[in-house]
C-alpha cells in the first residue's frame, strides 16, 4: 500500500471549516519519503488535466421512491429542521479505514452512499426544502487531489455536486460549510445521532435526546412496509445468496482440507461480485460450532459426517440484504439422528411460514414454530409435558434459544428502533418482509440430552414477503426439505 501526504484538513476539526475560510496547508506524513513539494511541481500539477465532468446523467433507480420517503418525513415533522448524516470513515488501524457503509437512514432517504454526506430538510412554509450536503470533487488548485490521503488520485473520483444533483434529484451543496450553518440555525431541530460527531457538535445546544429518538423511531417504522423498488432489491439479494450457497456446496471438499474460512471466503466472493458486500458477518458453523448462534470466527474444522450451518446473505449495491440459513450434511447425506432433528425444524418452519399472512399478528409465526418444536422435545422425552406447560414456562428455550424471526431490509435486523407496539406486538401488512428461522441447538456440554444429540445444531431460515393474499418466499430457490437438500447437493457435486 502506497504512502501519501496527508492534509491537515483531513482532521475532523479541520473538516468543520467552511470552504471560504482559510485552508490549512497540506502536510507530509511523518515518515514519508518526500521532504515536501517544490513550487514548480505544485504549479505543474494544477494544469494539463482533461474535463471529466459527467453530463446528462439519469437519476438513480430509486430516486422517485426516495422523494416519496422524504415527503412522508416532511409531513411527519412540519416546521422542524431535520438532519440525517451518512457518517464518516472509521479507522481500522493507524491510517487505514474500514470500507465505508452509509447510515441506513441516510441511504433510505437519498439513495446516496457517500461518506460525510448529510441530508438536511429545512422548513419552508408547511413543507420542507431538502438539500444534500456532500464533499465536492477534490481541489486541483491546492493540490488536495494528489496530496491528500482522501484525494482523487488516492481513493478515486467523487461525483461533482452538479452530477450528484442529476443522480439524486436533490440540490447539492458543499458539506464543509454545513457545521457553521447549523450552528447559526434557529428553530426546532432534530438529528439522527451516532453517525457524525462533527454535525452533532454543531447542534449540541439545539437538540434533545428525546426529540432525536422520535426521529430515529419514525425512520425505523417507515421502513417496515417495502415499496416496489425495495422488494425487487430484496429478491436480487436472495437470488445472489442462493448462488453463493451453491458455490459453497461445490467446494466443501476444499473446506474439509482447510477450515470454515474456505466457506466464508467462497460466499464472500459471490457477495462482492454480484453485490456490495455481505449484509452481515457470515456464520459458517461446522460440527458443534452450529450450536453457537452467531459463530463468526469461522476458524474451525469441516468434517465429513457432521453438519454445516451456513447463515449468510448478499447485500445489494443499494444496501438491501438477504438473510438465509441452510443446515447441510457435509458429506451430502443426513444420518438418522441428524435427519430427525432437521425434519423437526423443517416442520416448525413450515408452520411458521404458513402463519405469515396479512392481518396476522407479528408474533403468530413465532408461536406456531415454537409450538411444533415444543411438541418434538416432549415427544423425544427431553422435557416433561404437556406442551402448553412447556410453552408457558418457556422450557423449550434451552434448545431453541432465539426468536423465530425479525424484519428484514436495509439492515439485517431491520426496523430495530420501532416501537414495540408497532413491531412485535403489531400486525403484518402487505409489503413487510421478515425471516422465519426456527432452530434446535444441542450444546456439546448439555448433560440433559442423550450423548448422540450433543453438538448438533440445525437452523433453517428463509426471507418471507407478506403479500395481499398470503406470502412469498423470496429465498425459495434453495431447497429446504431433507431429501431435496441431499439431491441438490449431489447435483452440484457431480
Short mmCIF file of C-alpha atoms in Angstrom, two decimals:
data_model
loop_
_atom_site.label_atom_id
_atom_site.label_comp_id
_atom_site.label_asym_id
_atom_site.label_seq_id
_atom_site.Cartn_x
_atom_site.Cartn_y
_atom_site.Cartn_z
CA UNK A 1 0.00 0.00 0.00
CA UNK A 2 1.49 3.31 -1.08
CA UNK A 3 2.26 6.16 1.28
CA UNK A 4 0.58 9.51 0.82
CA UNK A 5 0.92 13.03 2.07
CA UNK A 6 -1.88 13.84 4.48
CA UNK A 7 -3.63 17.22 4.59
CA UNK A 8 -4.29 18.84 7.92
CA UNK A 9 -7.84 19.39 6.68
CA UNK A 10 -8.48 15.65 6.93
CA UNK A 11 -8.73 16.02 10.68
CA UNK A 12 -12.33 16.27 12.00
CA UNK A 13 -11.73 19.73 13.44
CA UNK A 14 -10.36 20.97 10.13
CA UNK A 15 -13.20 19.38 8.17
CA UNK A 16 -15.66 21.60 10.03
CA UNK A 17 -14.13 24.66 8.40
CA UNK A 18 -16.16 26.24 5.64
CA UNK A 19 -14.86 26.41 2.06
CA UNK A 20 -14.48 30.19 2.30
CA UNK A 21 -12.26 30.01 5.37
CA UNK A 22 -8.50 29.97 5.06
CA UNK A 23 -7.39 26.49 4.02
CA UNK A 24 -4.84 24.70 6.11
CA UNK A 25 -1.68 23.63 4.32
CA UNK A 26 -1.31 20.03 3.23
CA UNK A 27 1.23 18.43 5.49
CA UNK A 28 3.54 15.50 4.94
CA UNK A 29 3.19 12.19 6.68
CA UNK A 30 5.76 11.87 9.44
CA UNK A 31 7.92 9.23 7.77
CA UNK A 32 7.16 9.97 4.14
CA UNK A 33 9.98 9.63 1.64
CA UNK A 34 9.47 13.04 0.04
CA UNK A 35 10.51 16.05 2.15
CA UNK A 36 7.97 18.35 0.54
CA UNK A 37 6.58 19.71 -2.72
CA UNK A 38 8.52 22.16 -4.83
CA UNK A 39 6.76 25.23 -6.17
CA UNK A 40 7.47 24.01 -9.69
CA UNK A 41 5.87 20.61 -9.09
CA UNK A 42 2.89 22.17 -7.34
CA UNK A 43 2.34 24.51 -10.31
CA UNK A 44 2.78 21.65 -12.78
CA UNK A 45 0.09 19.57 -11.07
CA UNK A 46 -2.54 22.30 -11.38
CA UNK A 47 -2.88 22.15 -15.15
CA UNK A 48 -2.97 19.76 -18.09
CA UNK A 49 -6.00 17.77 -16.96
CA UNK A 50 -8.97 16.92 -19.18
CA UNK A 51 -12.51 17.95 -18.31
CA UNK A 52 -14.15 14.82 -16.85
CA UNK A 53 -17.45 16.34 -15.76
CA UNK A 54 -20.32 13.90 -16.42
CA UNK A 55 -23.36 15.46 -18.04
CA UNK A 56 -26.90 14.32 -18.89
CA UNK A 57 -26.89 11.69 -16.15
CA UNK A 58 -30.02 9.65 -15.49
CA UNK A 59 -31.48 9.61 -11.95
CA UNK A 60 -30.72 6.53 -9.88
CA UNK A 61 -33.37 3.80 -9.90
CA UNK A 62 -34.84 4.66 -6.51
CA UNK A 63 -34.93 8.45 -6.98
CA UNK A 64 -38.71 8.67 -7.17
CA UNK A 65 -39.04 6.43 -4.13
CA UNK A 66 -36.57 8.42 -2.03
CA UNK A 67 -38.50 11.58 -2.94
CA UNK A 68 -41.72 9.99 -1.66
CA UNK A 69 -39.96 8.93 1.55
CA UNK A 70 -38.71 12.49 2.14
CA UNK A 71 -42.22 13.84 1.54
CA UNK A 72 -43.62 11.48 4.18
CA UNK A 73 -40.88 12.53 6.59
CA UNK A 74 -41.65 16.18 5.94
CA UNK A 75 -45.32 15.65 6.70
CA UNK A 76 -44.50 13.94 9.99
CA UNK A 77 -42.31 16.78 11.34
CA UNK A 78 -43.69 20.07 9.95
CA UNK A 79 -41.81 23.24 10.79
CA UNK A 80 -38.70 21.46 12.06
CA UNK A 81 -35.20 21.24 10.62
CA UNK A 82 -34.24 17.57 10.14
CA UNK A 83 -30.61 16.48 9.83
CA UNK A 84 -29.69 12.97 8.66
CA UNK A 85 -25.95 12.23 8.31
CA UNK A 86 -24.34 9.43 6.31
CA UNK A 87 -21.46 9.05 8.76
CA UNK A 88 -17.70 9.26 8.48
CA UNK A 89 -14.87 6.87 7.72
CA UNK A 90 -13.84 4.77 10.71
CA UNK A 91 -10.21 3.94 11.43
CA UNK A 92 -9.31 0.26 11.28
CA UNK A 93 -5.69 0.71 12.30
CA UNK A 94 -3.31 3.69 12.25
CA UNK A 95 -4.05 5.36 8.89
CA UNK A 96 -6.23 2.70 7.25
CA UNK A 97 -10.02 2.79 7.32
CA UNK A 98 -12.83 0.29 7.19
CA UNK A 99 -14.82 0.21 3.97
CA UNK A 100 -17.50 2.87 4.32
CA UNK A 101 -21.15 1.95 4.70
CA UNK A 102 -23.58 4.87 4.80
CA UNK A 103 -26.10 5.02 7.63
CA UNK A 104 -29.32 3.24 6.77
CA UNK A 105 -31.47 6.31 7.43
CA UNK A 106 -29.40 8.48 5.07
CA UNK A 107 -29.27 5.89 2.27
CA UNK A 108 -33.01 5.21 2.64
CA UNK A 109 -33.88 8.88 2.15
CA UNK A 110 -31.35 9.76 -0.56
CA UNK A 111 -30.03 6.66 -2.35
CA UNK A 112 -26.55 8.14 -1.83
CA UNK A 113 -23.71 6.29 -0.10
CA UNK A 114 -21.02 8.98 0.22
CA UNK A 115 -19.03 9.34 3.42
CA UNK A 116 -19.51 12.67 5.19
CA UNK A 117 -22.78 13.34 3.34
CA UNK A 118 -25.67 14.95 5.20
CA UNK A 119 -29.31 15.33 4.21
CA UNK A 120 -30.99 18.43 5.61
CA UNK A 121 -34.71 19.15 5.42
CA UNK A 122 -35.24 22.85 6.15
CA UNK A 123 -38.79 24.01 6.93
CA UNK A 124 -40.37 26.16 4.28
CA UNK A 125 -43.99 27.04 4.96
CA UNK A 126 -45.90 23.84 5.68
CA UNK A 127 -43.30 21.77 3.82
CA UNK A 128 -39.53 21.34 3.68
CA UNK A 129 -36.75 22.13 1.26
CA UNK A 130 -34.42 19.13 1.07
CA UNK A 131 -30.71 19.65 0.35
CA UNK A 132 -27.94 17.10 0.27
CA UNK A 133 -24.57 18.26 1.54
CA UNK A 134 -21.58 16.45 0.06
CA UNK A 135 -17.86 16.79 -0.39
CA UNK A 136 -17.24 18.26 -3.86
CA UNK A 137 -14.58 16.83 -6.12
CA UNK A 138 -11.13 17.20 -4.59
CA UNK A 139 -9.46 20.51 -5.31
CA UNK A 140 -6.79 20.67 -8.03
CA UNK A 141 -5.80 24.24 -7.26
CA UNK A 142 -4.39 23.49 -3.81
CA UNK A 143 -3.05 20.00 -4.60
CA UNK A 144 -5.57 18.14 -2.46
CA UNK A 145 -6.46 15.78 -5.31
CA UNK A 146 -2.98 14.24 -5.36
CA UNK A 147 -1.56 15.03 -1.92
CA UNK A 148 -4.46 14.22 0.40
CA UNK A 149 -4.98 10.68 1.60
CA UNK A 150 -8.62 11.09 0.56
CA UNK A 151 -7.78 12.89 -2.67
CA UNK A 152 -8.99 11.75 -6.05
CA UNK A 153 -5.72 10.16 -7.17
CA UNK A 154 -5.58 8.12 -3.96
CA UNK A 155 -9.11 6.84 -3.41
CA UNK A 156 -10.90 7.59 -6.68
CA UNK A 157 -13.10 10.24 -8.19
CA UNK A 158 -16.08 11.64 -6.33
CA UNK A 159 -19.14 12.94 -8.12
CA UNK A 160 -19.25 16.69 -8.53
CA UNK A 161 -22.11 18.49 -6.84
CA UNK A 162 -23.75 19.05 -10.22
CA UNK A 163 -23.51 15.33 -11.01
CA UNK A 164 -24.97 14.44 -7.61
CA UNK A 165 -27.94 16.71 -8.26
CA UNK A 166 -28.71 14.89 -11.52
CA UNK A 167 -28.37 11.45 -9.96
CA UNK A 168 -30.25 12.05 -6.72
CA UNK A 169 -32.83 14.63 -7.75
CA UNK A 170 -31.75 16.96 -4.94
CA UNK A 171 -29.94 20.28 -4.77
CA UNK A 172 -26.38 19.60 -3.58
CA UNK A 173 -24.10 21.90 -1.61
CA UNK A 174 -20.62 21.73 -0.08
CA UNK A 175 -20.80 19.90 3.24
CA UNK A 176 -17.77 21.75 4.59
CA UNK A 177 -19.96 24.82 5.09
CA UNK A 178 -22.71 22.91 6.87
CA UNK A 179 -21.48 22.84 10.51
CA UNK A 180 -21.35 26.63 10.67
CA UNK A 181 -24.79 26.92 9.08
CA UNK A 182 -26.19 24.51 11.63
CA UNK A 183 -24.57 26.39 14.50
CA UNK A 184 -26.36 29.55 13.31
CA UNK A 185 -29.69 27.80 12.72
CA UNK A 186 -32.75 28.77 14.75
CA UNK A 187 -35.97 26.94 15.44
CA UNK A 188 -36.57 23.28 16.34
CA UNK A 189 -34.01 20.78 15.06
CA UNK A 190 -33.76 17.00 15.11
CA UNK A 191 -30.74 14.90 14.13
CA UNK A 192 -30.15 11.17 13.67
CA UNK A 193 -27.44 10.51 16.22
CA UNK A 194 -24.49 8.18 16.26
CA UNK A 195 -23.08 8.75 12.78
CA UNK A 196 -21.33 12.13 12.61
CA UNK A 197 -19.82 13.65 15.75
CA UNK A 198 -18.99 16.93 14.00
CA UNK A 199 -22.58 17.51 12.92
CA UNK A 200 -23.87 16.60 16.37
CA UNK A 201 -21.40 19.02 17.98
CA UNK A 202 -22.71 21.84 15.77
CA UNK A 203 -26.23 21.12 17.04
CA UNK A 204 -25.40 20.38 20.67
CA UNK A 205 -27.41 23.29 22.09
CA UNK A 206 -30.35 22.86 19.72
CA UNK A 207 -31.43 19.23 20.08
CA UNK A 208 -32.61 16.86 22.80
CA UNK A 209 -32.16 13.11 23.07
CA UNK A 210 -35.92 12.55 23.35
CA UNK A 211 -36.78 14.50 20.21
CA UNK A 212 -33.95 12.91 18.25
CA UNK A 213 -35.12 9.47 19.31
CA UNK A 214 -38.58 10.24 17.93
CA UNK A 215 -36.97 10.91 14.54
CA UNK A 216 -34.99 7.66 14.67
CA UNK A 217 -38.09 5.68 15.66
CA UNK A 218 -40.13 7.22 12.83
CA UNK A 219 -37.49 6.35 10.23
CA UNK A 220 -37.27 2.81 11.58
CA UNK A 221 -41.02 2.27 11.39
CA UNK A 222 -41.22 3.90 7.94
CA UNK A 223 -39.09 1.07 6.54
CA UNK A 224 -41.45 -1.69 7.71
CA UNK A 225 -43.52 -1.75 4.51
CA UNK A 226 -41.32 -2.07 1.45
CA UNK A 227 -42.06 -0.34 -1.85
CA UNK A 228 -41.71 -1.90 -5.28
CA UNK A 229 -38.05 -0.95 -5.62
CA UNK A 230 -37.17 -2.42 -2.24
CA UNK A 231 -38.94 -5.71 -2.92
CA UNK A 232 -37.02 -6.03 -6.17
CA UNK A 233 -33.73 -5.42 -4.37
CA UNK A 234 -34.54 -7.99 -1.69
CA UNK A 235 -35.31 -10.52 -4.40
CA UNK A 236 -31.96 -9.75 -6.07
CA UNK A 237 -30.24 -10.25 -2.72
CA UNK A 238 -31.92 -13.62 -2.21
CA UNK A 239 -31.12 -14.78 -5.74
CA UNK A 240 -27.45 -13.90 -5.34
CA UNK A 241 -27.41 -15.55 -1.93
CA UNK A 242 -28.77 -18.77 -3.43
CA UNK A 243 -25.92 -18.76 -5.94
CA UNK A 244 -23.49 -18.19 -3.09
CA UNK A 245 -24.81 -21.25 -1.28
CA UNK A 246 -24.36 -23.27 -4.46
CA UNK A 247 -20.76 -22.05 -4.65
CA UNK A 248 -20.15 -23.32 -1.12
CA UNK A 249 -21.58 -26.77 -1.78
CA UNK A 250 -19.30 -27.16 -4.78
CA UNK A 251 -16.17 -26.58 -2.68
CA UNK A 252 -16.97 -28.47 0.52
CA UNK A 253 -14.11 -30.86 -0.22
CA UNK A 254 -11.70 -27.90 -0.19
CA UNK A 255 -13.23 -26.67 3.05
CA UNK A 256 -12.63 -30.10 4.58
CA UNK A 257 -8.98 -29.77 3.60
CA UNK A 258 -8.72 -26.32 5.18
CA UNK A 259 -11.37 -24.86 7.52
CA UNK A 260 -14.61 -22.91 7.79
CA UNK A 261 -12.66 -19.94 6.40
CA UNK A 262 -12.81 -21.50 2.94
CA UNK A 263 -16.61 -21.42 3.14
CA UNK A 264 -16.59 -17.83 4.34
CA UNK A 265 -14.27 -16.75 1.53
CA UNK A 266 -16.25 -18.60 -1.11
CA UNK A 267 -19.51 -16.92 -0.18
CA UNK A 268 -17.82 -13.53 0.17
CA UNK A 269 -16.59 -13.76 -3.42
CA UNK A 270 -20.16 -14.10 -4.67
CA UNK A 271 -21.29 -11.20 -2.47
CA UNK A 272 -18.59 -8.90 -3.82
CA UNK A 273 -19.03 -9.93 -7.46
CA UNK A 274 -22.82 -9.57 -7.54
CA UNK A 275 -23.45 -7.10 -4.73
CA UNK A 276 -21.89 -4.55 -2.43
CA UNK A 277 -20.78 -6.90 0.34
CA UNK A 278 -22.16 -9.45 2.75
CA UNK A 279 -25.04 -7.98 4.72
CA UNK A 280 -23.56 -9.23 7.99
CA UNK A 281 -20.72 -11.45 9.14
CA UNK A 282 -21.27 -14.86 7.59
CA UNK A 283 -21.89 -17.72 10.04
CA UNK A 284 -20.05 -20.75 8.65
CA UNK A 285 -20.53 -23.12 11.56
CA UNK A 286 -19.47 -26.74 11.10
CA UNK A 287 -19.98 -29.53 13.63
CA UNK A 288 -20.56 -28.33 17.22
CA UNK A 289 -19.99 -24.71 16.17
CA UNK A 290 -23.52 -24.87 14.72
CA UNK A 291 -24.84 -24.65 18.29
CA UNK A 292 -23.32 -21.16 18.69
CA UNK A 293 -25.93 -18.81 17.27
CA UNK A 294 -23.58 -16.16 15.89
CA UNK A 295 -20.43 -18.16 15.19
CA UNK A 296 -18.44 -15.74 13.01
CA UNK A 297 -14.89 -16.77 13.90
CA UNK A 298 -15.14 -19.36 11.14
CA UNK A 299 -11.81 -20.94 12.02
CA UNK A 300 -12.88 -24.48 12.85
CA UNK A 301 -12.55 -27.80 11.02
CA UNK A 302 -15.05 -29.03 8.44
CA UNK A 303 -15.54 -32.78 8.88
CA UNK A 304 -17.40 -35.37 6.84
CA UNK A 305 -20.32 -36.84 8.75
CA UNK A 306 -21.10 -33.59 10.56
CA UNK A 307 -23.46 -30.74 9.69
CA UNK A 308 -22.65 -27.29 8.34
CA UNK A 309 -24.92 -24.45 9.42
CA UNK A 310 -24.44 -21.65 6.88
CA UNK A 311 -26.19 -18.38 7.71
CA UNK A 312 -25.25 -15.74 5.13
CA UNK A 313 -26.68 -13.01 2.94
CA UNK A 314 -25.61 -10.89 -0.02
CA UNK A 315 -26.12 -7.14 0.30
CA UNK A 316 -27.07 -5.46 -2.98
CA UNK A 317 -25.42 -2.32 -4.32
CA UNK A 318 -28.36 -0.35 -2.92
CA UNK A 319 -27.74 -1.89 0.55
CA UNK A 320 -30.64 -4.35 0.84
CA UNK A 321 -29.62 -7.67 2.34
CA UNK A 322 -30.81 -11.25 2.30
CA UNK A 323 -30.61 -13.39 5.45
CA UNK A 324 -30.76 -17.11 4.69
CA UNK A 325 -29.72 -20.23 6.61
CA UNK A 326 -29.36 -23.80 5.47
CA UNK A 327 -28.04 -26.70 7.51
CA UNK A 328 -26.25 -29.13 5.22
CA UNK A 329 -24.74 -32.58 5.71
CA UNK A 330 -21.09 -32.08 4.84
CA UNK A 331 -20.82 -35.47 3.13
CA UNK A 332 -24.12 -34.92 1.33
CA UNK A 333 -26.28 -37.30 3.40
CA UNK A 334 -28.05 -36.85 6.74
CA UNK A 335 -27.65 -39.69 9.21
CA UNK A 336 -30.74 -40.92 11.05
CA UNK A 337 -30.48 -38.62 14.07
CA UNK A 338 -29.46 -35.58 12.01
CA UNK A 339 -32.47 -36.12 9.77
CA UNK A 340 -34.84 -36.49 12.74
CA UNK A 341 -33.71 -33.16 14.18
CA UNK A 342 -33.64 -31.50 10.76
CA UNK A 343 -37.15 -32.70 9.92
CA UNK A 344 -38.44 -31.29 13.21
CA UNK A 345 -37.01 -27.87 12.40
CA UNK A 346 -38.38 -28.09 8.85
CA UNK A 347 -41.86 -28.90 10.18
CA UNK A 348 -41.56 -25.99 12.59
CA UNK A 349 -40.56 -23.63 9.80
CA UNK A 350 -43.43 -24.79 7.62
CA UNK A 351 -45.87 -23.95 10.42
CA UNK A 352 -44.23 -20.55 10.88
CA UNK A 353 -44.30 -19.65 7.19
CA UNK A 354 -47.98 -20.66 6.95
CA UNK A 355 -48.76 -18.18 9.74
CA UNK A 356 -47.30 -15.23 7.80
CA UNK A 357 -50.45 -13.60 6.44
CA UNK A 358 -51.72 -10.03 6.08
CA UNK A 359 -53.74 -9.16 9.15
CA UNK A 360 -52.00 -11.75 11.32
CA UNK A 361 -50.15 -10.71 14.45
CA UNK A 362 -46.39 -10.44 14.01
CA UNK A 363 -45.95 -12.95 16.85
CA UNK A 364 -48.13 -15.61 15.21
CA UNK A 365 -45.37 -17.18 13.12
CA UNK A 366 -43.09 -17.40 16.16
CA UNK A 367 -45.79 -19.03 18.26
CA UNK A 368 -46.64 -21.54 15.53
CA UNK A 369 -43.00 -22.54 15.07
CA UNK A 370 -42.29 -22.81 18.79
CA UNK A 371 -45.36 -25.00 19.32
CA UNK A 372 -44.02 -27.58 16.88
CA UNK A 373 -40.56 -27.58 18.46
CA UNK A 374 -42.02 -27.95 21.95
CA UNK A 375 -44.08 -30.91 20.74
CA UNK A 376 -40.96 -32.59 19.37
CA UNK A 377 -38.97 -32.03 22.56
CA UNK A 378 -41.79 -33.56 24.63
CA UNK A 379 -42.14 -36.44 22.17
CA UNK A 380 -38.41 -37.17 22.38
CA UNK A 381 -38.52 -37.17 26.18
CA UNK A 382 -36.16 -34.22 26.55
CA UNK A 383 -38.64 -32.11 28.53
CA UNK A 384 -41.72 -33.06 30.55
CA UNK A 385 -45.08 -32.08 29.04
CA UNK A 386 -47.74 -31.17 28.45
CA UNK A 387 -46.75 -28.89 25.57
CA UNK A 388 -48.81 -25.97 26.90
CA UNK A 389 -46.86 -26.10 30.17
CA UNK A 390 -43.55 -26.14 28.28
CA UNK A 391 -44.53 -23.09 26.25
CA UNK A 392 -45.97 -21.19 29.21
CA UNK A 393 -42.73 -21.63 31.15
CA UNK A 394 -40.51 -21.24 28.09
CA UNK A 395 -38.75 -24.53 28.83
CA UNK A 396 -38.16 -25.23 25.13
CA UNK A 397 -35.83 -22.26 25.01
CA UNK A 398 -32.93 -24.30 26.43
CA UNK A 399 -32.72 -25.82 22.93
CA UNK A 400 -34.49 -23.25 20.69
CA UNK A 401 -32.79 -20.20 22.23
CA UNK A 402 -33.83 -17.35 19.90
CA UNK A 403 -36.89 -15.71 18.47
CA UNK A 404 -38.15 -17.24 15.23
CA UNK A 405 -37.58 -14.22 13.02
CA UNK A 406 -37.25 -10.48 12.50
CA UNK A 407 -37.90 -7.72 9.99
CA UNK A 408 -35.51 -7.59 7.04
CA UNK A 409 -34.45 -4.81 4.68
CA UNK A 410 -31.51 -2.40 4.54
CA UNK A 411 -30.45 -3.74 7.92
CA UNK A 412 -30.39 -7.46 8.54
CA UNK A 413 -32.37 -6.75 11.73
CA UNK A 414 -34.39 -4.01 10.10
CA UNK A 415 -36.71 -1.56 11.87
CA UNK A 416 -34.93 -2.29 15.15
CA UNK A 417 -35.76 1.09 16.71
CA UNK A 418 -39.50 0.77 16.05
CA UNK A 419 -41.92 0.91 18.95
CA UNK A 420 -42.80 -2.49 20.39
CA UNK A 421 -46.48 -1.91 19.68
CA UNK A 422 -45.67 -1.27 16.01
CA UNK A 423 -43.27 -4.21 15.67
CA UNK A 424 -43.51 -7.42 17.71
CA UNK A 425 -46.96 -6.51 19.05
CA UNK A 426 -48.05 -5.22 15.67
CA UNK A 427 -49.93 -6.63 12.68
CA UNK A 428 -48.48 -7.88 9.41
CA UNK A 429 -49.19 -5.83 6.28
CA UNK A 430 -48.52 -6.50 2.59
CA UNK A 431 -45.02 -5.33 1.74
CA UNK A 432 -43.45 -6.33 5.04
CA UNK A 433 -40.50 -8.70 4.77
CA UNK A 434 -39.34 -10.91 7.61
CA UNK A 435 -37.30 -14.00 8.29
CA UNK A 436 -38.71 -17.30 9.56
CA UNK A 437 -35.83 -19.19 11.16
CA UNK A 438 -36.56 -21.78 13.83
CA UNK A 439 -33.71 -23.87 15.16
CA UNK A 440 -32.72 -26.60 17.60
CA UNK A 441 -29.32 -26.48 19.28
CA UNK A 442 -27.93 -29.21 21.49
CA UNK A 443 -24.78 -27.91 23.13
CA UNK A 444 -21.76 -30.17 23.29
CA UNK A 445 -21.75 -29.97 27.08
CA UNK A 446 -25.50 -30.41 27.65
CA UNK A 447 -25.85 -33.36 30.02
CA UNK A 448 -29.67 -33.21 29.92
CA UNK A 449 -29.82 -34.78 26.44
CA UNK A 450 -28.56 -38.14 25.18
CA UNK A 451 -24.90 -38.06 24.18
CA UNK A 452 -25.63 -38.57 20.49
CA UNK A 453 -27.59 -35.29 20.39
CA UNK A 454 -24.75 -33.21 21.77
CA UNK A 455 -23.01 -30.92 19.30
CA UNK A 456 -25.84 -30.94 16.74
CA UNK A 457 -27.31 -27.58 15.69
CA UNK A 458 -29.92 -27.07 12.97
CA UNK A 459 -31.47 -23.83 11.69
CA UNK A 460 -33.48 -23.25 8.52
CA UNK A 461 -34.16 -19.64 7.55
CA UNK A 462 -35.98 -18.01 4.67
CA UNK A 463 -36.95 -14.45 3.74
CA UNK A 464 -40.72 -14.12 3.53
CA UNK A 465 -42.61 -11.26 1.90
CA UNK A 466 -46.15 -10.57 3.10
CA UNK A 467 -48.43 -10.31 0.06
CA UNK A 468 -52.05 -9.24 -0.40
CA UNK A 469 -53.24 -12.85 -0.25
CA UNK A 470 -50.59 -14.61 1.82
CA UNK A 471 -46.83 -14.67 1.48
CA UNK A 472 -43.99 -15.28 -0.96
CA UNK A 473 -40.73 -17.00 -0.10
CA UNK A 474 -38.04 -14.81 -1.68
CA UNK A 475 -35.35 -17.43 -0.99
CA UNK A 476 -37.32 -20.40 -2.33
CA UNK A 477 -34.60 -21.13 -4.91
CA UNK A 478 -32.76 -23.01 -2.17
CA UNK A 479 -34.29 -26.38 -1.23
CA UNK A 480 -35.40 -26.98 2.36
CA UNK A 481 -36.86 -30.49 2.64
CA UNK A 482 -34.21 -33.08 3.60
CA UNK A 483 -34.47 -35.31 0.51
CA UNK A 484 -34.40 -32.24 -1.76
CA UNK A 485 -31.34 -30.90 0.05
CA UNK A 486 -29.47 -34.18 -0.49
CA UNK A 487 -30.45 -34.33 -4.18
CA UNK A 488 -29.46 -30.67 -4.68
CA UNK A 489 -26.07 -31.23 -3.08
CA UNK A 490 -25.47 -34.34 -5.17
CA UNK A 491 -26.26 -32.48 -8.39
CA UNK A 492 -23.85 -29.68 -7.53
CA UNK A 493 -21.05 -32.02 -6.56
CA UNK A 494 -21.41 -34.16 -9.66
#
